[in-house]
Amino acid sequence: MNKYFLIFFVSILLASCSNKDEVVYMQSLDGVWNKKKELKFELNVEETSPKNIVLVVRNNNDYPYSNLFVKAYVKSEADKNFKVDTLNYILAKPNGEWIGSGFGETKEILFLYKNNYTFPKKGKYIIGITQAMRTNDLKGIEDVGIKIQNVTQP
């Protein structure tokens, strides 16, 4: 019951703090990210102006590593062939201090995935993310999401 209240509260908070120039999609992992669990975020792209695609990661002190390897892709619904990127993001300083921000054990950090990315055409797209660490059940990852930001041209 508390989990559903927390999800509802975070959804309301994100909606109230949202900016018209960015949209955030989050998925809860309850502290464990299985290697076979692919997180899929479905987008309806209505304009083809440049966007930044940012990976949002929330981890806690149970996370045993200082980095996070992920595999990610962006594809339209119709695409059969698409490129998968392997990315390495740093979550902690060499002394073990988390880089992310937040109160208590949970820290949130943003990683740029695609800079000035232009979707080829309007329509439905899927962004997929899987963890690529050398463990099947990755502990300490609470939530993963994406933030789509409009790029403002000078």
Short mmCIF file of C-alpha atoms in Angstrom, two decimals:
data_model
loop_
_atom_site.label_atom_id
_atom_site.label_comp_id
_atom_site.label_asym_id
_atom_site.label_seq_id
_atom_site.Cartn_x
_atom_site.Cartn_y
_atom_site.Cartn_z
CA MET A 1 0.00 0.00 0.00
CA ASN A 2 2.83 2.40 0.91
CA LYS A 3 4.56 1.64 -2.39
CA TYR A 4 1.50 2.72 -4.37
CA PHE A 5 1.16 5.89 -2.31
CA LEU A 6 4.83 6.69 -2.95
CA ILE A 7 4.44 6.12 -6.71
CA PHE A 8 1.31 8.32 -6.73
CA PHE A 9 3.09 11.03 -4.71
CA VAL A 10 6.16 11.02 -6.98
CA SER A 11 3.91 11.17 -10.07
CA ILE A 12 2.06 14.18 -8.68
CA LEU A 13 5.34 15.82 -7.71
CA LEU A 14 6.82 15.31 -11.16
CA ALA A 15 3.68 16.61 -12.84
CA SER A 16 3.58 19.71 -10.65
CA CYS A 17 7.26 20.44 -11.16
CA SER A 18 7.28 19.68 -14.86
CA ASN A 19 8.51 22.15 -17.39
CA LYS A 20 6.88 22.46 -20.82
CA ASP A 21 10.36 22.10 -22.34
CA GLU A 22 10.96 18.69 -20.78
CA VAL A 23 9.12 15.45 -20.10
CA VAL A 24 10.23 12.80 -17.60
CA TYR A 25 9.31 9.09 -17.73
CA MET A 26 10.29 6.91 -14.74
CA GLN A 27 10.06 3.20 -13.91
CA SER A 28 10.50 1.78 -10.42
CA LEU A 29 12.78 -1.22 -9.93
CA ASP A 30 12.28 -1.69 -6.16
CA GLY A 31 16.03 -1.77 -5.51
CA VAL A 32 16.92 -4.65 -7.87
CA TRP A 33 17.46 -4.50 -11.65
CA ASN A 34 17.57 -7.92 -13.28
CA LYS A 35 19.85 -8.24 -16.30
CA LYS A 36 16.95 -9.56 -18.41
CA LYS A 37 14.57 -6.71 -17.50
CA GLU A 38 14.45 -4.24 -20.35
CA LEU A 39 12.94 -0.89 -19.48
CA LYS A 40 10.91 0.46 -22.40
CA PHE A 41 9.74 4.04 -22.63
CA GLU A 42 7.19 4.80 -25.34
CA LEU A 43 7.08 8.33 -26.75
CA ASN A 44 4.76 10.04 -29.13
CA VAL A 45 6.97 12.49 -31.07
CA GLU A 46 4.91 15.36 -32.43
CA GLU A 47 7.75 17.61 -33.56
CA THR A 48 11.16 16.88 -35.01
CA SER A 49 13.06 19.73 -33.37
CA PRO A 50 16.34 18.78 -31.60
CA LYS A 51 16.05 17.09 -28.20
CA ASN A 52 18.42 16.01 -25.47
CA ILE A 53 17.72 12.53 -24.17
CA VAL A 54 18.88 12.21 -20.57
CA LEU A 55 19.07 9.02 -18.50
CA VAL A 56 17.82 9.45 -14.91
CA VAL A 57 19.14 6.99 -12.30
CA ARG A 58 18.17 6.78 -8.63
CA ASN A 59 20.42 4.57 -6.53
CA ASN A 60 20.84 3.89 -2.84
CA ASN A 61 23.70 2.79 -0.59
CA ASP A 62 23.10 -0.89 -1.47
CA TYR A 63 24.59 -0.22 -4.94
CA PRO A 64 28.00 -1.96 -4.79
CA TYR A 65 29.77 -0.24 -7.71
CA SER A 66 30.97 3.24 -8.65
CA ASN A 67 29.82 2.97 -12.27
CA LEU A 68 26.87 1.68 -14.27
CA PHE A 69 27.05 0.04 -17.69
CA VAL A 70 23.82 0.15 -19.68
CA LYS A 71 22.73 -0.75 -23.18
CA ALA A 72 20.28 1.68 -24.76
CA TYR A 73 18.55 2.33 -28.05
CA VAL A 74 16.10 4.69 -29.72
CA LYS A 75 13.86 3.28 -32.45
CA SER A 76 10.56 3.94 -34.11
CA GLU A 77 7.80 1.36 -33.70
CA ALA A 78 8.34 0.24 -37.30
CA ASP A 79 12.13 -0.18 -37.09
CA LYS A 80 13.37 -3.76 -37.34
CA ASN A 81 17.07 -2.84 -37.34
CA PHE A 82 18.46 -0.31 -34.90
CA LYS A 83 21.71 0.61 -33.20
CA VAL A 84 22.29 -0.37 -29.55
CA ASP A 85 24.68 1.85 -27.60
CA THR A 86 26.78 0.53 -24.70
CA LEU A 87 27.30 3.30 -22.16
CA ASN A 88 29.38 3.60 -19.00
CA TYR A 89 28.25 6.17 -16.45
CA ILE A 90 30.08 7.09 -13.24
CA LEU A 91 27.92 7.20 -10.09
CA ALA A 92 30.58 7.77 -7.40
CA LYS A 93 33.81 9.64 -6.85
CA PRO A 94 37.01 7.60 -6.27
CA ASN A 95 36.52 8.00 -2.50
CA GLY A 96 33.09 6.31 -2.76
CA GLU A 97 30.97 9.45 -2.36
CA TRP A 98 27.88 9.40 -4.58
CA ILE A 99 27.85 12.06 -7.30
CA GLY A 100 24.06 12.35 -7.43
CA SER A 101 21.90 14.69 -5.41
CA GLY A 102 19.19 13.97 -2.87
CA PHE A 103 18.47 13.53 0.80
CA GLY A 104 19.10 10.36 2.75
CA GLU A 105 20.27 7.17 1.08
CA THR A 106 18.68 7.73 -2.34
CA LYS A 107 20.65 9.78 -4.84
CA GLU A 108 19.50 10.89 -8.28
CA ILE A 109 21.90 11.54 -11.11
CA LEU A 110 21.32 12.62 -14.70
CA PHE A 111 23.42 11.34 -17.61
CA LEU A 112 23.29 12.73 -21.12
CA TYR A 113 22.48 9.92 -23.57
CA LYS A 114 21.79 11.76 -26.85
CA ASN A 115 22.71 15.41 -27.35
CA ASN A 116 20.82 17.48 -29.93
CA TYR A 117 19.08 14.35 -31.19
CA THR A 118 16.55 14.85 -33.96
CA PHE A 119 13.88 12.19 -34.35
CA PRO A 120 13.73 11.40 -38.10
CA LYS A 121 9.97 11.89 -38.33
CA LYS A 122 6.85 12.31 -36.23
CA GLY A 123 5.36 9.18 -34.71
CA LYS A 124 5.79 6.63 -31.94
CA TYR A 125 9.26 5.80 -30.67
CA ILE A 126 10.64 3.43 -28.07
CA ILE A 127 13.69 4.03 -25.91
CA GLY A 128 14.95 0.78 -24.39
CA ILE A 129 17.46 0.41 -21.56
CA THR A 130 18.99 -2.69 -19.96
CA GLN A 131 21.70 -2.94 -17.36
CA ALA A 132 24.96 -4.40 -18.64
CA MET A 133 26.84 -5.07 -15.42
CA ARG A 134 28.38 -8.47 -14.69
CA THR A 135 25.70 -9.47 -12.24
CA ASN A 136 22.22 -10.82 -12.92
CA ASP A 137 20.44 -8.96 -10.11
CA LEU A 138 21.87 -5.48 -9.70
CA LYS A 139 21.04 -4.26 -6.20
CA GLY A 140 20.69 -0.64 -5.17
CA ILE A 141 19.02 0.78 -8.29
CA GLU A 142 15.61 2.10 -7.24
CA ASP A 143 14.35 3.88 -10.36
CA VAL A 144 15.47 4.49 -13.92
CA GLY A 145 13.95 6.93 -16.34
CA ILE A 146 14.47 9.23 -19.24
CA LYS A 147 14.08 12.96 -19.58
CA ILE A 148 13.37 14.45 -22.98
CA GLN A 149 14.45 18.09 -23.16
CA ASN A 150 13.77 20.56 -25.93
CA VAL A 151 17.00 22.14 -27.14
CA THR A 152 16.75 25.88 -27.28
CA GLN A 153 18.54 27.42 -30.23
CA PRO A 154 20.47 30.68 -29.57
#
